[in-house]
Short mmCIF file of C-alpha atoms and ligand atoms in Angstrom, two decimals:
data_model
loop_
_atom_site.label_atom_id
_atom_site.label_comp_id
_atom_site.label_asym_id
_atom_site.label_seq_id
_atom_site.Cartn_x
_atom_site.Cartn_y
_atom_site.Cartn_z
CA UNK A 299 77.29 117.92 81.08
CA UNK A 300 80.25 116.24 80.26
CA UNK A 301 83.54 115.69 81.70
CA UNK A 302 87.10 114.91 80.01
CA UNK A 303 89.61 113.13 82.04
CA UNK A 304 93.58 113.22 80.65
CA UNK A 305 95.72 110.75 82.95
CA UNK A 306 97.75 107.73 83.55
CA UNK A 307 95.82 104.42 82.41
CA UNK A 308 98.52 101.98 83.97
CA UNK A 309 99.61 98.21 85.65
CA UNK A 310 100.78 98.50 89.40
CA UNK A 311 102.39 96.42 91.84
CA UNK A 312 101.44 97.22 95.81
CA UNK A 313 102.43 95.73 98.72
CA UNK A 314 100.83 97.03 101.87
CA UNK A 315 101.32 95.89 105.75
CA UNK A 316 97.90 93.76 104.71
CA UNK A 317 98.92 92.07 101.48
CA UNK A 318 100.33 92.10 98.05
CA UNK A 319 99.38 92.17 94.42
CA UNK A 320 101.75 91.98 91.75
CA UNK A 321 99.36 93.23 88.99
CA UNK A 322 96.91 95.12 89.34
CA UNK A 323 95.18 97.81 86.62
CA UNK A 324 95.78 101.17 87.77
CA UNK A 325 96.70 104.77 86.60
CA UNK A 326 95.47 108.01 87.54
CA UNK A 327 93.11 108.56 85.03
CA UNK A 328 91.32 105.09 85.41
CA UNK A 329 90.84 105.71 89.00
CA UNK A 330 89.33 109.24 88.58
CA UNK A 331 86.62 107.32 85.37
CA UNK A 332 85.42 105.09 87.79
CA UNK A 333 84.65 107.29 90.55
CA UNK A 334 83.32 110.23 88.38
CA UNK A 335 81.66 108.00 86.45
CA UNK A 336 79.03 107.74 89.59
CA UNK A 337 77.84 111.05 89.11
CA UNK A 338 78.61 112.04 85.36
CA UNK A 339 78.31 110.51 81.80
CA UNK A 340 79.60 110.74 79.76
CA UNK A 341 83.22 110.65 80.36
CA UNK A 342 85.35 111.00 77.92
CA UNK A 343 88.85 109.25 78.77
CA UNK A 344 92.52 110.67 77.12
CA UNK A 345 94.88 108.13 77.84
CA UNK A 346 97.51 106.04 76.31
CA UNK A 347 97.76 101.96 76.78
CA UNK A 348 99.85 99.17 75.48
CA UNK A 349 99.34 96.34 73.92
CA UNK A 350 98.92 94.37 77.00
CA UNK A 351 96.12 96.58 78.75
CA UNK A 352 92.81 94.49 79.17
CA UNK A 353 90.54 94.42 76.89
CA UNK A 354 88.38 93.50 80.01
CA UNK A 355 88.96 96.57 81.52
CA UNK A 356 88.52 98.67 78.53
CA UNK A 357 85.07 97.27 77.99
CA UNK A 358 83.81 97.76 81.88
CA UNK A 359 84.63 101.59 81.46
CA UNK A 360 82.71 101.94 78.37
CA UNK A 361 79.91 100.37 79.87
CA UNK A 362 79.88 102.85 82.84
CA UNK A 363 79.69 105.93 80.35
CA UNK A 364 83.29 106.15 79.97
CA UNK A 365 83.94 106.73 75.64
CA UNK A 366 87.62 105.71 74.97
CA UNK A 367 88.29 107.01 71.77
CA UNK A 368 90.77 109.48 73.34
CA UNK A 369 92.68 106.29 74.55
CA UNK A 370 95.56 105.79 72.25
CA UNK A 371 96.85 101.82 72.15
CA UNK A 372 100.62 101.48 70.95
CA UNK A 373 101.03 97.86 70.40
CA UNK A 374 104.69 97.66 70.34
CA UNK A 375 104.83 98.60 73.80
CA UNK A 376 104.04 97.48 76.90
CA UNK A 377 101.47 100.23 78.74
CA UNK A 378 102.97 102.26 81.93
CA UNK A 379 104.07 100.48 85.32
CA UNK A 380 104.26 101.65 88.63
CA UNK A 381 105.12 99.87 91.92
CA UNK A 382 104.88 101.18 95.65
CA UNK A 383 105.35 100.19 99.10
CA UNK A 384 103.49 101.25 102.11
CA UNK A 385 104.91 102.35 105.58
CA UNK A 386 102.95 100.67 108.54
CA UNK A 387 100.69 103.86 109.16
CA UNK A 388 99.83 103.48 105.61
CA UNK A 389 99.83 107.29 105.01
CA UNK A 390 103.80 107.25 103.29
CA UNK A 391 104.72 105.30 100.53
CA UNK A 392 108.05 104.46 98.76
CA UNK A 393 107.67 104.28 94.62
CA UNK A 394 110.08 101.61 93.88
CA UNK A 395 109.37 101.44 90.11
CA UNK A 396 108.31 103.60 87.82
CA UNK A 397 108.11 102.37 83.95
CA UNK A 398 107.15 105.10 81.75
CA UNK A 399 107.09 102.55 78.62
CA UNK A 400 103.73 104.04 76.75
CA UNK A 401 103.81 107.29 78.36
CA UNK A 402 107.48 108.24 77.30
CA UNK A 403 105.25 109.03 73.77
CA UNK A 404 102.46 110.49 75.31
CA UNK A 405 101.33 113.68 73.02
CA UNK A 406 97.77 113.92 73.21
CA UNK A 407 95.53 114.74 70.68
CA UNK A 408 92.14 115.38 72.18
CA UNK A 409 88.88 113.87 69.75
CA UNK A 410 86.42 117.19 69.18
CA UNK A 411 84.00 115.54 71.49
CA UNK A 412 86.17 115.75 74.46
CA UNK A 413 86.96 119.24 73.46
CA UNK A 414 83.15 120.38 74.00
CA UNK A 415 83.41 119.33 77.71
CA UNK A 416 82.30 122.05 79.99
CA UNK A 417 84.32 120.18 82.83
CA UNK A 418 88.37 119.25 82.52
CA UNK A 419 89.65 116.66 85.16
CA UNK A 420 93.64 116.62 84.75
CA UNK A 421 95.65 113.67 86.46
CA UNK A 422 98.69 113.30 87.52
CA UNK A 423 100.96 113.91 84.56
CA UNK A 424 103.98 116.30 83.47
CA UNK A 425 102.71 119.58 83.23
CA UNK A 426 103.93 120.47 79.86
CA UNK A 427 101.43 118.00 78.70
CA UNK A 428 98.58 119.12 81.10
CA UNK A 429 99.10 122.47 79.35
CA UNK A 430 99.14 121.00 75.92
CA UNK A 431 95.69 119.90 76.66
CA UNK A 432 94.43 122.64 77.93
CA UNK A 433 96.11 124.68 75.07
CA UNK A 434 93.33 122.18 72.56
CA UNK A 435 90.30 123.74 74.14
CA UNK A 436 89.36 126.80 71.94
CA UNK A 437 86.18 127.22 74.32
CA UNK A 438 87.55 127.32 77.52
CA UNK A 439 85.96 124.82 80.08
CA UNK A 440 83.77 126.18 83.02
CA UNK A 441 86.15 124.41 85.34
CA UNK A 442 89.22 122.92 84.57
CA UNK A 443 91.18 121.08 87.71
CA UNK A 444 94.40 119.99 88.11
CA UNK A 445 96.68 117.35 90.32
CA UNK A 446 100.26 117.07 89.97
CA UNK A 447 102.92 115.69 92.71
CA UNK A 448 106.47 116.28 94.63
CA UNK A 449 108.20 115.02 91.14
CA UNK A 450 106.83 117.59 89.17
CA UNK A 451 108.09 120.52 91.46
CA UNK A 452 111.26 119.06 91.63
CA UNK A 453 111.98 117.94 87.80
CA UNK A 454 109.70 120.56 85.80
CA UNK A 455 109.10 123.70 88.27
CA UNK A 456 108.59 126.12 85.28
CA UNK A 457 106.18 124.00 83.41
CA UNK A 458 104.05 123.75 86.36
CA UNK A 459 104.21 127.23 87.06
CA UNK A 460 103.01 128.10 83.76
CA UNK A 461 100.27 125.56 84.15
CA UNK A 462 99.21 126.69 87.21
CA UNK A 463 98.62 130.09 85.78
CA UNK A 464 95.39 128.30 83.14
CA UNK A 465 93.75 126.51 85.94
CA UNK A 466 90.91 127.13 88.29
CA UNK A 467 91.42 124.10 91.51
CA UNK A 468 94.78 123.02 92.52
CA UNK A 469 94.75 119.48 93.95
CA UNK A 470 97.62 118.61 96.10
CA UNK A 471 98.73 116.79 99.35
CA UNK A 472 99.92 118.77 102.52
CA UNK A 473 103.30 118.14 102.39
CA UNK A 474 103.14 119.12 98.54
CA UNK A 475 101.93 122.43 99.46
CA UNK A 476 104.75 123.27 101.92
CA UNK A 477 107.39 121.94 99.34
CA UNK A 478 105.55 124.54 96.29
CA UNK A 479 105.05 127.20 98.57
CA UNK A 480 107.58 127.11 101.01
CA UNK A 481 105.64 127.88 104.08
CA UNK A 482 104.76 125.74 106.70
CA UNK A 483 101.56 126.68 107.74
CA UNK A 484 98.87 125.55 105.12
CA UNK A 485 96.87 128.99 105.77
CA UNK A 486 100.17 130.96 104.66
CA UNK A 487 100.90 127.70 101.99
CA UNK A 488 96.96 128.45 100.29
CA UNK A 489 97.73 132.06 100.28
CA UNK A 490 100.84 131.76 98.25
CA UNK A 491 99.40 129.23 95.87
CA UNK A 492 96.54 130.79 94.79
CA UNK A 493 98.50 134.32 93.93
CA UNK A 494 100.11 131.73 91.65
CA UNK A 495 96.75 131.01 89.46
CA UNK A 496 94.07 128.65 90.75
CA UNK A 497 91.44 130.54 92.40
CA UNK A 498 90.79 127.19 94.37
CA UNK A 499 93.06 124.58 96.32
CA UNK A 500 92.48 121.69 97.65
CA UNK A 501 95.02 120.07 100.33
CA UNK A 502 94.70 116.26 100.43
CA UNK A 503 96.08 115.44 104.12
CA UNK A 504 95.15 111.18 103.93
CA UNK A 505 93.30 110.23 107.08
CA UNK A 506 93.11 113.73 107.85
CA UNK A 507 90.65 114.52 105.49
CA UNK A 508 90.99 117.28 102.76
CA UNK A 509 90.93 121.31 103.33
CA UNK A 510 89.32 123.65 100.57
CA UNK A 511 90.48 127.44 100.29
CA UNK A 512 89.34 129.82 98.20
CA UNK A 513 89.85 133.82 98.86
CA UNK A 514 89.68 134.01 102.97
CA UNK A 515 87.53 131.07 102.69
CA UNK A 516 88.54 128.04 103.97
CA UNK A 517 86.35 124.54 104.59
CA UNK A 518 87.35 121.72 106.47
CA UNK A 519 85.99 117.65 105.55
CA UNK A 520 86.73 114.83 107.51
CA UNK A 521 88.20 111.57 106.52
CA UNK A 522 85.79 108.77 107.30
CA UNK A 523 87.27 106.73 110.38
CA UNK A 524 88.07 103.31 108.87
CA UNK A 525 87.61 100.07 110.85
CA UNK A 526 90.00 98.26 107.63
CA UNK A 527 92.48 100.42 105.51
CA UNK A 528 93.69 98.04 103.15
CA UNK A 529 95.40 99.92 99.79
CA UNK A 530 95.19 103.71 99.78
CA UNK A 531 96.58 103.46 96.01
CA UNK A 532 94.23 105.59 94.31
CA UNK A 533 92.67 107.40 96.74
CA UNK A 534 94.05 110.91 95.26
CA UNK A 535 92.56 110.33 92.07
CA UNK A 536 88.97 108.97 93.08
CA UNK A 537 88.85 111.97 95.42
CA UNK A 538 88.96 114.28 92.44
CA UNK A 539 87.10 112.00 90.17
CA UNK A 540 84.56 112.16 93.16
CA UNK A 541 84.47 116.07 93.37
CA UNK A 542 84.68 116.49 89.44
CA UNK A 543 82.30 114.36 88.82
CA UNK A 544 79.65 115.86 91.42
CA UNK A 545 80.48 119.07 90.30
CA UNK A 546 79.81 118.22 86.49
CA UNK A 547 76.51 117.32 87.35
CA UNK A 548 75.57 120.24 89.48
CA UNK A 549 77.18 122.34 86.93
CA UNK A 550 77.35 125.39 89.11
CA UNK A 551 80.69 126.17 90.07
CA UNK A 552 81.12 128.30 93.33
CA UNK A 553 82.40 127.88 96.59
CA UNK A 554 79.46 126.31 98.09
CA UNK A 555 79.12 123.33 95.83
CA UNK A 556 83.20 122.49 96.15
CA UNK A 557 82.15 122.21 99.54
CA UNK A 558 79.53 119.27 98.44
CA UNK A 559 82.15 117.99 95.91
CA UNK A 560 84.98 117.41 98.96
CA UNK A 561 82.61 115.28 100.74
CA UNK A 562 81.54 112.93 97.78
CA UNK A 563 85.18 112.63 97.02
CA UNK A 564 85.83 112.01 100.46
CA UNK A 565 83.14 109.36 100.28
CA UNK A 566 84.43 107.63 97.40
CA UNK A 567 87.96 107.85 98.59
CA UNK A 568 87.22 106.07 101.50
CA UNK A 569 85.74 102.76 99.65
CA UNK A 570 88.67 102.88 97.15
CA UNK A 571 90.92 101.80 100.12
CA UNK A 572 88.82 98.92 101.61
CA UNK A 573 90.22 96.70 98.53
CA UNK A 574 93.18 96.39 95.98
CA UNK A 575 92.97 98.72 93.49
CA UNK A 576 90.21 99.87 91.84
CA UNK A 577 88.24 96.41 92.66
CA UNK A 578 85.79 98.65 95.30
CA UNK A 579 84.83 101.37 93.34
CA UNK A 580 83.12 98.70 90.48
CA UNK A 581 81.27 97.28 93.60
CA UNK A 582 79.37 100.12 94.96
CA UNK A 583 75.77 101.49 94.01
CA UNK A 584 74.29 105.10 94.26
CA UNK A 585 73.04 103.61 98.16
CA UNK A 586 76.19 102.25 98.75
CA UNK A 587 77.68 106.32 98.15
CA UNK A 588 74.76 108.25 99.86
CA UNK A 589 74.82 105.84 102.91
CA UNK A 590 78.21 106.90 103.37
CA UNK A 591 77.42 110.27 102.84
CA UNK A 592 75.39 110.42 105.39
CA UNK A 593 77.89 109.21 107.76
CA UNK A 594 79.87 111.77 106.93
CA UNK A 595 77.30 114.24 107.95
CA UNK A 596 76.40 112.59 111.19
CA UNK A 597 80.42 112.39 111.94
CA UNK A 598 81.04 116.44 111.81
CA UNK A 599 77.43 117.36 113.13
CA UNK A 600 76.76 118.78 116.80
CA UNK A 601 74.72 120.93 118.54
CA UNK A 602 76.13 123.31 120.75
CA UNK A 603 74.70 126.14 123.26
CA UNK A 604 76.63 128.83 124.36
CA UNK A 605 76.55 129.70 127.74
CA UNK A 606 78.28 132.65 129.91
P1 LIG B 23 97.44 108.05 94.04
O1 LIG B 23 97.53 106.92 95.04
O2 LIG B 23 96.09 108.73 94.06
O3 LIG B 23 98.58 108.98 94.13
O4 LIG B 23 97.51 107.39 92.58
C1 LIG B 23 98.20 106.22 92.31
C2 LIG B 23 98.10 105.92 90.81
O5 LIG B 23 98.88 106.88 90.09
C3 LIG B 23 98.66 104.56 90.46
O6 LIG B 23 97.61 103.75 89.95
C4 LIG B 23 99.77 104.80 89.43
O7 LIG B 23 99.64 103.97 88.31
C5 LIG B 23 99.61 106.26 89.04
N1 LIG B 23 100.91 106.96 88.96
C6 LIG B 23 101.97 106.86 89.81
N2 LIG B 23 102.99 107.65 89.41
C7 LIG B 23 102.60 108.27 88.26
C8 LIG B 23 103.20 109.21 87.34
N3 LIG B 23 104.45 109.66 87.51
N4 LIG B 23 102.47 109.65 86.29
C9 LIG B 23 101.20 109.20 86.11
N5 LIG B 23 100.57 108.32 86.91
C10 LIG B 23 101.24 107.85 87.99
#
């Protein structure tokens, strides 16, 4: 089974209450290869860089599975920047650049390979191009999933809406739901959101873990308590390269195994924020991953009797 990723590949600058990198490889898309590419190869990547992205980096995703022939390289520009600031809880963040640089062209064209993927993983981007990609697919993928953010529903509200309507999982944060629905309580929030297309949604709510709803059906994973948070850049997108990629590989798509897929994203998430970046994530073996697994299991299990 094999998975196509479309996303940011991207340099970013962080500075957290625990330190501070000025460079650092980033990008939605790069995050979500690395953690999918755990479960699922291969991977094929739809991206755009610039003529000062890695070479390094190029050839560490290839050797996890990851084909890059869907990664455009413009060498007359530099590839896309972002830099953000973390509050002391470490849960809010202030974007205090943005430099679109390669992605102000970005128009992809997805290689026939990627276009036979039964599973469609699609990052953080404007929505007119998540539905341009989806638009390439004459066979329709079994699941195709989406992220977007705040920026989107402020700056291209009709474009999302119209994406929305050609995808299957909806992958936002809490306080993104309230602003797209506007409802306050995430039960009413899911209700609205799925009459909008995606059968699925997933709310992202940090150290609060991540809530799945689907019809009346709602399922509730922890976040991992921490003893060291250090960047929580990333941890969106290796949460859904997490769940994508466990659900490629399972390649049954129902309630039930979403359920599965929040905890290994869950899992992953919680390593990419022990280090800068996505330094962790290159680290960690299959144990590594089902050790913490298992802790989430032993964190949300109990045995209760009922008594009169
Ligand atoms: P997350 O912390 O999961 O929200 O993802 C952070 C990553 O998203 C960073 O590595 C950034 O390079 C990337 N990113 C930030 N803003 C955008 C944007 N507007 N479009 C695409 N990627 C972005």
């Amino acid at each position: 089974m094999a998975l196509t990723v479309v996303g940011s590949m991207a340099f970013d600058a962080i500075e957290t209450p625990f330190g501070k990198i000025d460079k650092i490889v980033g990008g939605s898309a790069t995050y979500i290869a690395y953690s999918a590419a755990h479960y699922i190869q291969p991977i094929h990547q739809v991206s755009i860089v610039g003529v000062d992205f890695p070479e390094s980096e190029l050839e560490q995703l290839k050797s996890r599975g990851v084909n890059l022939d869907g990664v455009e390289r413009k060498m007359d520009k530099k590839s896309f920047f972002w830099s953000g600031k973390y509050h002391l809880d470490m849960n809010s963040r202030d974007t205090l650049v943005t430099e679109l640089n390669v992605l102000e062209d970005f128009d992809p064209v997805l290689p026939e390979e990627s276009l036979n993927a039964s599973y469609l993983m699609l990052g953080n981007l404007h929505p007119g191009i998540q539905k341009k990609v989806i638009s390439q697919f004459t066979k329709r993928p079994k699941l195709i999933v989406m992220d977007t953010m705040n920026f989107w529903m402020e700056n291209a509200l009709p474009e999302l809406e119209e994406t929305l309507k050609l995808v299957d999982v909806l992958m936002i944060n809490d306080s993104e739901a309230r602003q797209l629905s506007a409802q306050y309580s995430l039960v009413k929030a899911a209700k609205s959101i799925m009459e909008m297309g995606p059968k699925y949604l997933v709310i992202k709510k940090g150290e609060h873990g991540a809530l799945l709803f689907h019809e009346d059906k709602v399922f509730f994973a922890p976040a991992l308590p921490l003893e060291d948070v250090f960047d929580p850049t990333g941890a969106g997108d290796t949460f859904a390269g997490g769940f994508m990629g466990y659900m490629a590989k399972s390649d049954t798509v129902n309630f039930d195994k979403m359920k599965n897929a929040i905890i290994v994203g869950s899992a992953l998430a919680s390593f990419c924020v022990e280090k800068f970046g996505p330094r962790k994530l290159k680290e960690i073996s299959k144990e590594d991953i089902q050790e913490r697994i298992s802790h989430f299991v032993q964190l949300v299990n109990f045995d209760i009797q009922l008594t009169n």
